[in-house]
mmCIF file of C-alpha atoms in Angstrom:
data_model
loop_
_atom_site.group_PDB
_atom_site.id
_atom_site.type_symbol
_atom_site.label_atom_id
_atom_site.label_comp_id
_atom_site.label_asym_id
_atom_site.label_seq_id
_atom_site.Cartn_x
_atom_site.Cartn_y
_atom_site.Cartn_z
ATOM 1 C CA MET B 16 4.418 6.540 -2.707
ATOM 2 C CA ARG B 17 7.197 3.986 -2.706
ATOM 3 C CA THR B 18 8.363 1.236 -0.359
ATOM 4 C CA ALA B 19 11.656 -0.242 -1.583
ATOM 5 C CA HIS B 20 11.056 -0.925 -5.300
ATOM 6 C CA ILE B 21 7.260 -0.998 -4.987
ATOM 7 C CA ALA B 22 5.061 1.969 -5.892
ATOM 8 C CA TRP B 23 1.757 2.132 -4.082
ATOM 9 C CA SER B 24 -1.139 4.511 -3.391
ATOM 10 C CA ARG B 25 -3.719 5.006 -0.671
ATOM 11 C CA HIS B 26 -7.343 5.792 -1.468
ATOM 12 C CA GLY B 27 -10.005 6.926 0.982
ATOM 13 C CA GLY B 28 -9.691 6.544 4.720
ATOM 14 C CA GLU B 29 -7.918 4.032 6.922
ATOM 15 C CA PRO B 30 -6.858 1.072 4.765
ATOM 16 C CA GLY B 31 -9.244 -1.857 4.910
ATOM 17 C CA MET B 32 -8.520 -3.298 1.476
ATOM 18 C CA LEU B 33 -5.492 -4.182 -0.625
ATOM 19 C CA LEU B 34 -5.959 -4.429 -4.401
ATOM 20 C CA LEU B 35 -3.533 -6.506 -6.485
ATOM 21 C CA HIS B 36 -3.733 -6.168 -10.261
ATOM 22 C CA GLY B 37 -3.237 -8.704 -13.027
ATOM 23 C CA PHE B 38 -0.370 -9.188 -15.461
ATOM 24 C CA SER B 39 0.463 -6.101 -17.587
ATOM 25 C CA ASP B 40 -2.027 -3.942 -15.647
ATOM 26 C CA SER B 41 -1.136 -1.542 -12.819
ATOM 27 C CA GLY B 42 -2.614 -0.302 -9.584
ATOM 28 C CA ALA B 43 -4.320 2.503 -11.504
ATOM 29 C CA CYS B 44 -6.389 -0.084 -13.358
ATOM 30 C CA TRP B 45 -8.536 -0.379 -10.219
ATOM 31 C CA ASP B 46 -9.554 3.298 -10.459
ATOM 32 C CA PRO B 47 -12.903 2.721 -12.236
ATOM 33 C CA VAL B 48 -14.229 0.499 -9.415
ATOM 34 C CA LEU B 49 -12.557 2.309 -6.520
ATOM 35 C CA PRO B 50 -15.614 4.431 -5.661
ATOM 36 C CA GLY B 51 -17.634 1.259 -5.132
ATOM 37 C CA LEU B 52 -14.934 -0.440 -3.088
ATOM 38 C CA THR B 53 -13.940 2.507 -0.923
ATOM 39 C CA ALA B 54 -17.560 2.856 0.170
ATOM 40 C CA TYR B 55 -16.597 0.143 2.671
ATOM 41 C CA ALA B 56 -13.075 1.213 3.663
ATOM 42 C CA GLY B 57 -9.937 2.859 2.399
ATOM 43 C CA ALA B 58 -7.877 0.924 -0.113
ATOM 44 C CA VAL B 59 -4.223 0.453 -0.981
ATOM 45 C CA THR B 60 -3.220 -0.262 -4.569
ATOM 46 C CA LEU B 61 0.272 -1.235 -5.589
ATOM 47 C CA ASP B 62 2.166 -1.842 -8.808
ATOM 48 C CA ALA B 63 3.733 -5.299 -9.104
ATOM 49 C CA ARG B 64 7.403 -5.649 -10.036
ATOM 50 C CA GLY B 65 8.010 -4.255 -13.522
ATOM 51 C CA HIS B 66 4.457 -2.902 -13.746
ATOM 52 C CA GLY B 67 3.244 0.673 -13.460
ATOM 53 C CA SER B 68 5.825 2.723 -11.564
ATOM 54 C CA SER B 69 7.420 -0.180 -9.676
ATOM 55 C CA GLY B 70 10.992 -1.119 -10.392
ATOM 56 C CA LEU B 71 12.585 -4.471 -11.108
ATOM 57 C CA PRO B 72 14.923 -5.561 -8.313
ATOM 58 C CA ASP B 73 17.656 -8.087 -9.044
ATOM 59 C CA GLY B 74 15.671 -10.898 -7.446
ATOM 60 C CA PRO B 75 13.190 -13.136 -9.227
ATOM 61 C CA THR B 76 9.658 -12.308 -10.222
ATOM 62 C CA GLY B 77 6.707 -14.600 -9.571
ATOM 63 C CA THR B 78 3.862 -15.283 -7.174
ATOM 64 C CA ALA B 79 5.948 -15.558 -4.009
ATOM 65 C CA ALA B 80 7.823 -12.341 -4.837
ATOM 66 C CA ASN B 81 4.561 -10.476 -5.477
ATOM 67 C CA ALA B 82 3.118 -11.745 -2.199
ATOM 68 C CA ALA B 83 6.272 -10.732 -0.322
ATOM 69 C CA ASP B 84 6.145 -7.258 -1.874
ATOM 70 C CA ALA B 85 2.543 -6.851 -0.742
ATOM 71 C CA ALA B 86 3.525 -7.876 2.777
ATOM 72 C CA LEU B 87 6.401 -5.375 2.687
ATOM 73 C CA VAL B 88 4.016 -2.522 1.893
ATOM 74 C CA LEU B 89 1.451 -3.537 4.518
ATOM 75 C CA ASP B 90 4.134 -3.955 7.166
ATOM 76 C CA ALA B 91 5.498 -0.498 6.323
ATOM 77 C CA LEU B 92 1.990 0.939 6.673
ATOM 78 C CA GLY B 93 1.278 -0.986 9.858
ATOM 79 C CA ALA B 94 -1.932 -2.120 8.165
ATOM 80 C CA GLY B 95 -3.810 -5.362 8.512
ATOM 81 C CA PRO B 96 -5.609 -7.585 8.535
ATOM 82 C CA LEU B 97 -7.209 -6.380 5.312
ATOM 83 C CA VAL B 98 -9.587 -7.688 2.671
ATOM 84 C CA VAL B 99 -7.267 -8.530 -0.226
ATOM 85 C CA ILE B 100 -8.741 -8.430 -3.727
ATOM 86 C CA GLY B 101 -6.622 -9.782 -6.562
ATOM 87 C CA HIS B 102 -7.148 -10.228 -10.292
ATOM 88 C CA SER B 103 -5.434 -13.028 -12.241
ATOM 89 C CA MET B 104 -1.702 -12.773 -11.383
ATOM 90 C CA GLY B 105 -2.728 -10.626 -8.425
ATOM 91 C CA ALA B 106 -5.191 -13.284 -7.282
ATOM 92 C CA LEU B 107 -2.379 -15.829 -7.063
ATOM 93 C CA ALA B 108 -0.345 -13.341 -5.020
ATOM 94 C CA ALA B 109 -3.333 -12.575 -2.784
ATOM 95 C CA ALA B 110 -3.896 -16.248 -1.986
ATOM 96 C CA ALA B 111 -0.178 -16.803 -1.387
ATOM 97 C CA LEU B 112 -0.131 -13.797 0.962
ATOM 98 C CA ALA B 113 -3.072 -15.205 2.928
ATOM 99 C CA ALA B 114 -1.299 -18.527 3.367
ATOM 100 C CA ALA B 115 2.078 -17.027 4.292
ATOM 101 C CA ARG B 116 0.901 -14.041 6.370
ATOM 102 C CA PRO B 117 -2.532 -14.719 7.856
ATOM 103 C CA ASP B 118 -2.029 -11.756 10.160
ATOM 104 C CA LEU B 119 -2.327 -9.464 7.137
ATOM 105 C CA VAL B 120 -5.382 -10.968 5.419
ATOM 106 C CA ARG B 121 -8.910 -10.858 6.819
ATOM 107 C CA ALA B 122 -10.640 -12.137 3.685
ATOM 108 C CA LEU B 123 -9.860 -12.860 0.032
ATOM 109 C CA VAL B 124 -11.615 -11.930 -3.205
ATOM 110 C CA LEU B 125 -10.081 -13.722 -6.192
ATOM 111 C CA GLU B 126 -11.067 -12.404 -9.627
ATOM 112 C CA ASP B 127 -10.610 -15.066 -12.318
ATOM 113 C CA PRO B 128 -7.210 -16.426 -11.258
ATOM 114 C CA PRO B 129 -5.309 -18.894 -13.436
ATOM 115 C CA GLY B 130 -6.495 -22.483 -13.079
ATOM 116 C CA PRO B 131 -6.157 -24.109 -9.666
ATOM 117 C CA HIS B 132 -2.978 -25.992 -10.579
ATOM 118 C CA HIS B 133 -1.493 -23.346 -12.895
ATOM 119 C CA THR B 134 1.487 -21.295 -11.729
ATOM 120 C CA LEU B 135 1.926 -18.666 -14.493
ATOM 121 C CA ALA B 136 5.056 -19.606 -16.415
ATOM 122 C CA ALA B 137 6.860 -16.666 -18.009
ATOM 123 C CA ASP B 138 8.529 -17.738 -21.241
ATOM 124 C CA GLY B 139 8.860 -14.380 -22.955
ATOM 125 C CA MET B 140 6.921 -11.281 -23.920
ATOM 126 C CA PRO B 141 3.572 -12.379 -25.388
ATOM 127 C CA SER B 142 3.001 -11.159 -28.919
ATOM 128 C CA TRP B 143 -0.184 -9.293 -28.020
ATOM 129 C CA LEU B 144 1.662 -7.198 -25.433
ATOM 130 C CA ALA B 145 4.593 -6.492 -27.755
ATOM 131 C CA GLU B 146 2.136 -5.309 -30.384
ATOM 132 C CA LEU B 147 0.439 -2.987 -27.898
ATOM 133 C CA GLN B 148 3.763 -1.548 -26.762
ATOM 134 C CA ALA B 149 4.566 -0.663 -30.380
ATOM 135 C CA LEU B 150 1.520 1.633 -30.478
ATOM 136 C CA ASP B 151 1.225 5.090 -28.974
ATOM 137 C CA LEU B 152 -1.254 5.750 -26.175
ATOM 138 C CA ALA B 153 -4.064 6.971 -28.432
ATOM 139 C CA GLU B 154 -3.669 3.910 -30.648
ATOM 140 C CA ARG B 155 -3.720 1.582 -27.644
ATOM 141 C CA ILE B 156 -6.892 3.219 -26.349
ATOM 142 C CA ALA B 157 -8.498 2.863 -29.780
ATOM 143 C CA LYS B 158 -7.543 -0.809 -29.947
ATOM 144 C CA GLY B 159 -8.900 -1.394 -26.460
ATOM 145 C CA ARG B 160 -12.223 0.153 -27.468
ATOM 146 C CA ALA B 161 -12.385 -1.925 -30.641
ATOM 147 C CA ASP B 162 -11.545 -5.192 -28.888
ATOM 148 C CA ASN B 163 -13.690 -4.605 -25.791
ATOM 149 C CA PRO B 164 -16.761 -2.586 -26.793
ATOM 150 C CA GLY B 165 -18.661 -3.586 -23.662
ATOM 151 C CA TRP B 166 -16.196 -2.091 -21.171
ATOM 152 C CA PRO B 167 -17.077 1.134 -19.343
ATOM 153 C CA ASP B 168 -15.399 4.157 -20.896
ATOM 154 C CA ALA B 169 -13.301 4.794 -17.768
ATOM 155 C CA GLU B 170 -11.445 1.503 -18.236
ATOM 156 C CA PHE B 171 -9.621 2.236 -21.462
ATOM 157 C CA GLU B 172 -7.091 4.885 -20.479
ATOM 158 C CA PRO B 173 -5.643 3.168 -17.381
ATOM 159 C CA TRP B 174 -5.590 -0.142 -19.279
ATOM 160 C CA ALA B 175 -3.744 1.444 -22.196
ATOM 161 C CA VAL B 176 -1.318 3.385 -20.004
ATOM 162 C CA SER B 177 -0.405 0.252 -18.069
ATOM 163 C CA LYS B 178 0.550 -1.614 -21.240
ATOM 164 C CA GLY B 179 3.064 1.084 -22.094
ATOM 165 C CA GLU B 180 4.461 1.108 -18.543
ATOM 166 C CA PHE B 181 5.192 -2.632 -18.419
ATOM 167 C CA ASP B 182 8.971 -3.168 -18.340
ATOM 168 C CA PRO B 183 10.123 -5.745 -20.942
ATOM 169 C CA ARG B 184 13.181 -6.439 -18.771
ATOM 170 C CA PHE B 185 10.735 -8.465 -16.662
ATOM 171 C CA TYR B 186 11.630 -11.361 -18.945
ATOM 172 C CA ASP B 187 15.359 -11.006 -18.338
ATOM 173 C CA LEU B 188 14.968 -11.939 -14.666
ATOM 174 C CA PRO B 189 14.471 -15.382 -13.127
ATOM 175 C CA TYR B 190 10.843 -16.369 -12.755
ATOM 176 C CA GLU B 191 9.841 -18.504 -9.790
ATOM 177 C CA THR B 192 6.356 -19.920 -10.179
ATOM 178 C CA GLY B 193 5.659 -20.142 -6.465
ATOM 179 C CA PRO B 194 2.628 -21.907 -4.994
ATOM 180 C CA SER B 195 -0.353 -22.904 -7.108
ATOM 181 C CA LEU B 196 -3.774 -21.528 -6.246
ATOM 182 C CA VAL B 197 -4.957 -24.756 -4.589
ATOM 183 C CA ASP B 198 -1.796 -24.964 -2.499
ATOM 184 C CA SER B 199 -2.288 -21.407 -1.275
ATOM 185 C CA LEU B 200 -5.989 -21.911 -0.619
ATOM 186 C CA ALA B 201 -5.235 -25.007 1.419
ATOM 187 C CA GLY B 202 -3.028 -22.892 3.672
ATOM 188 C CA ALA B 203 -5.411 -19.948 3.970
ATOM 189 C CA ALA B 204 -7.979 -20.049 6.760
ATOM 190 C CA CYS B 205 -9.742 -16.775 5.951
ATOM 191 C CA PRO B 206 -13.095 -16.456 4.125
ATOM 192 C CA THR B 207 -12.638 -16.491 0.346
ATOM 193 C CA LEU B 208 -14.831 -15.368 -2.547
ATOM 194 C CA LEU B 209 -13.936 -16.619 -6.031
ATOM 195 C CA LEU B 210 -15.411 -14.609 -8.913
ATOM 196 C CA TYR B 211 -14.959 -16.004 -12.388
ATOM 197 C CA GLY B 212 -16.360 -15.563 -15.875
ATOM 198 C CA GLU B 213 -17.134 -17.758 -18.850
ATOM 199 C CA VAL B 214 -14.410 -19.727 -20.627
ATOM 200 C CA ALA B 215 -16.120 -18.959 -23.946
ATOM 201 C CA ARG B 216 -15.544 -15.263 -23.263
ATOM 202 C CA GLY B 217 -11.908 -15.651 -22.242
ATOM 203 C CA GLY B 218 -12.308 -16.631 -18.599
ATOM 204 C CA LEU B 219 -9.616 -18.889 -17.170
ATOM 205 C CA LEU B 220 -11.761 -21.070 -14.913
ATOM 206 C CA ALA B 221 -14.382 -23.695 -15.629
ATOM 207 C CA PRO B 222 -16.939 -24.672 -12.962
ATOM 208 C CA SER B 223 -14.918 -27.829 -12.315
ATOM 209 C CA ASP B 224 -11.905 -25.630 -11.484
ATOM 210 C CA ALA B 225 -14.015 -23.687 -9.001
ATOM 211 C CA ASP B 226 -15.014 -26.995 -7.437
ATOM 212 C CA ASP B 227 -11.341 -27.945 -7.089
ATOM 213 C CA CYS B 228 -10.690 -24.641 -5.332
ATOM 214 C CA ALA B 229 -13.623 -25.220 -2.990
ATOM 215 C CA ASP B 230 -12.338 -28.687 -2.134
ATOM 216 C CA ALA B 231 -8.862 -27.317 -1.372
ATOM 217 C CA ALA B 232 -9.889 -24.255 0.635
ATOM 218 C CA GLY B 233 -8.809 -24.227 4.249
ATOM 219 C CA GLY B 234 -11.431 -21.669 5.267
ATOM 220 C CA PRO B 235 -14.999 -20.613 4.364
ATOM 221 C CA PHE B 236 -15.283 -20.524 0.585
ATOM 222 C CA ARG B 237 -17.836 -19.451 -1.973
ATOM 223 C CA ALA B 238 -17.614 -19.194 -5.754
ATOM 224 C CA GLU B 239 -19.748 -17.142 -8.130
ATOM 225 C CA ARG B 240 -19.702 -17.511 -11.899
ATOM 226 C CA VAL B 241 -20.581 -14.155 -13.470
ATOM 227 C CA ALA B 242 -22.593 -14.417 -16.667
ATOM 228 C CA HIS B 243 -21.460 -12.453 -19.718
ATOM 229 C CA ALA B 244 -18.017 -11.847 -18.199
ATOM 230 C CA GLY B 245 -14.642 -13.122 -19.315
ATOM 231 C CA HIS B 246 -11.221 -12.916 -17.721
ATOM 232 C CA CYS B 247 -11.677 -9.457 -16.192
ATOM 233 C CA VAL B 248 -15.011 -9.669 -14.425
ATOM 234 C CA ARG B 249 -14.948 -6.106 -13.120
ATOM 235 C CA ARG B 250 -14.471 -4.668 -16.637
ATOM 236 C CA ASP B 251 -17.000 -6.915 -18.338
ATOM 237 C CA ALA B 252 -19.632 -6.772 -15.579
ATOM 238 C CA PRO B 253 -18.745 -4.058 -13.050
ATOM 239 C CA ALA B 254 -22.166 -3.935 -11.400
ATOM 240 C CA ALA B 255 -22.169 -7.708 -10.844
ATOM 241 C CA PHE B 256 -18.586 -7.569 -9.573
ATOM 242 C CA LEU B 257 -19.338 -4.902 -6.985
ATOM 243 C CA ALA B 258 -22.637 -6.521 -5.971
ATOM 244 C CA ALA B 259 -20.914 -9.864 -5.348
ATOM 245 C CA ILE B 260 -18.299 -8.201 -3.151
ATOM 246 C CA ALA B 261 -20.996 -6.299 -1.275
ATOM 247 C CA ARG B 262 -22.820 -9.558 -0.510
ATOM 248 C CA PHE B 263 -19.587 -11.172 0.613
ATOM 249 C CA LEU B 264 -18.724 -8.321 2.955
ATOM 250 C CA GLN B 265 -22.220 -7.898 4.326
ATOM 251 C CA HIS B 266 -22.737 -11.529 5.244
ATOM 252 C CA GLY B 267 -20.637 -11.284 8.363
ATOM 253 C CA VAL B 268 -17.253 -11.734 6.684
ATOM 254 C CA THR B 269 -15.912 -8.348 7.750
ATOM 255 C CA GLN B 270 -18.308 -6.969 10.339
ATOM 256 C CA ASP B 271 -15.945 -4.197 11.423
ATOM 257 C CA LEU B 272 -14.168 -3.567 8.109
ATOM 258 C CA ALA B 273 -14.376 0.204 8.388
ATOM 259 C CA GLY B 274 -13.554 0.233 12.075
#
């Protein structure tokens, strides 16, 4: 479905969750963990500007724009407050949404966002993404398997498809960094779970960064470092990812999530 320039999909029953993907991914990249998440409530996935099937409006890209797009979709659906789960770029947008529109966000799950003071500068197409876009789908899948042998098999096709869908014109538009993670957390009063991996495996956060987030948080906050995971916790350690979310939801954070 589409709201303005944003493509989005509903999964399961009445929406209780919103899932925001990371840079160069798409909403479909949540598909492998959707069965575990929709056991609690229906979910909405959307494609960020220039990702998946979403267009690129004339306005700027960036955290504030992604948060505003998410609010646009939820307002159109009449949904909220929801548990908002975001990965990386999507985690920044999720936190910004919670600060700007607390009526839409019941709780936050942030999967390895950029560092607490980082705001995701966009200086041009990264070489790794340009190289992936030069390959066909089968070649991208093969490269994904070679580079990430520990991922579940279901991850490779949506990951590879999303890399081909990313619109390079993203870099022709103004980029507004928007609020940093700590600024957004300071303005968000809802319960927050931060899941992060190991820097040695490609994770973006060190334990000291998680401490900075905890100090800044304006609401109940917990952080879990997932062993043997890197930047994408749910791909590297899907069972640990889903178990951490289950604990978060079951400890009174969202008593009536499905209702």
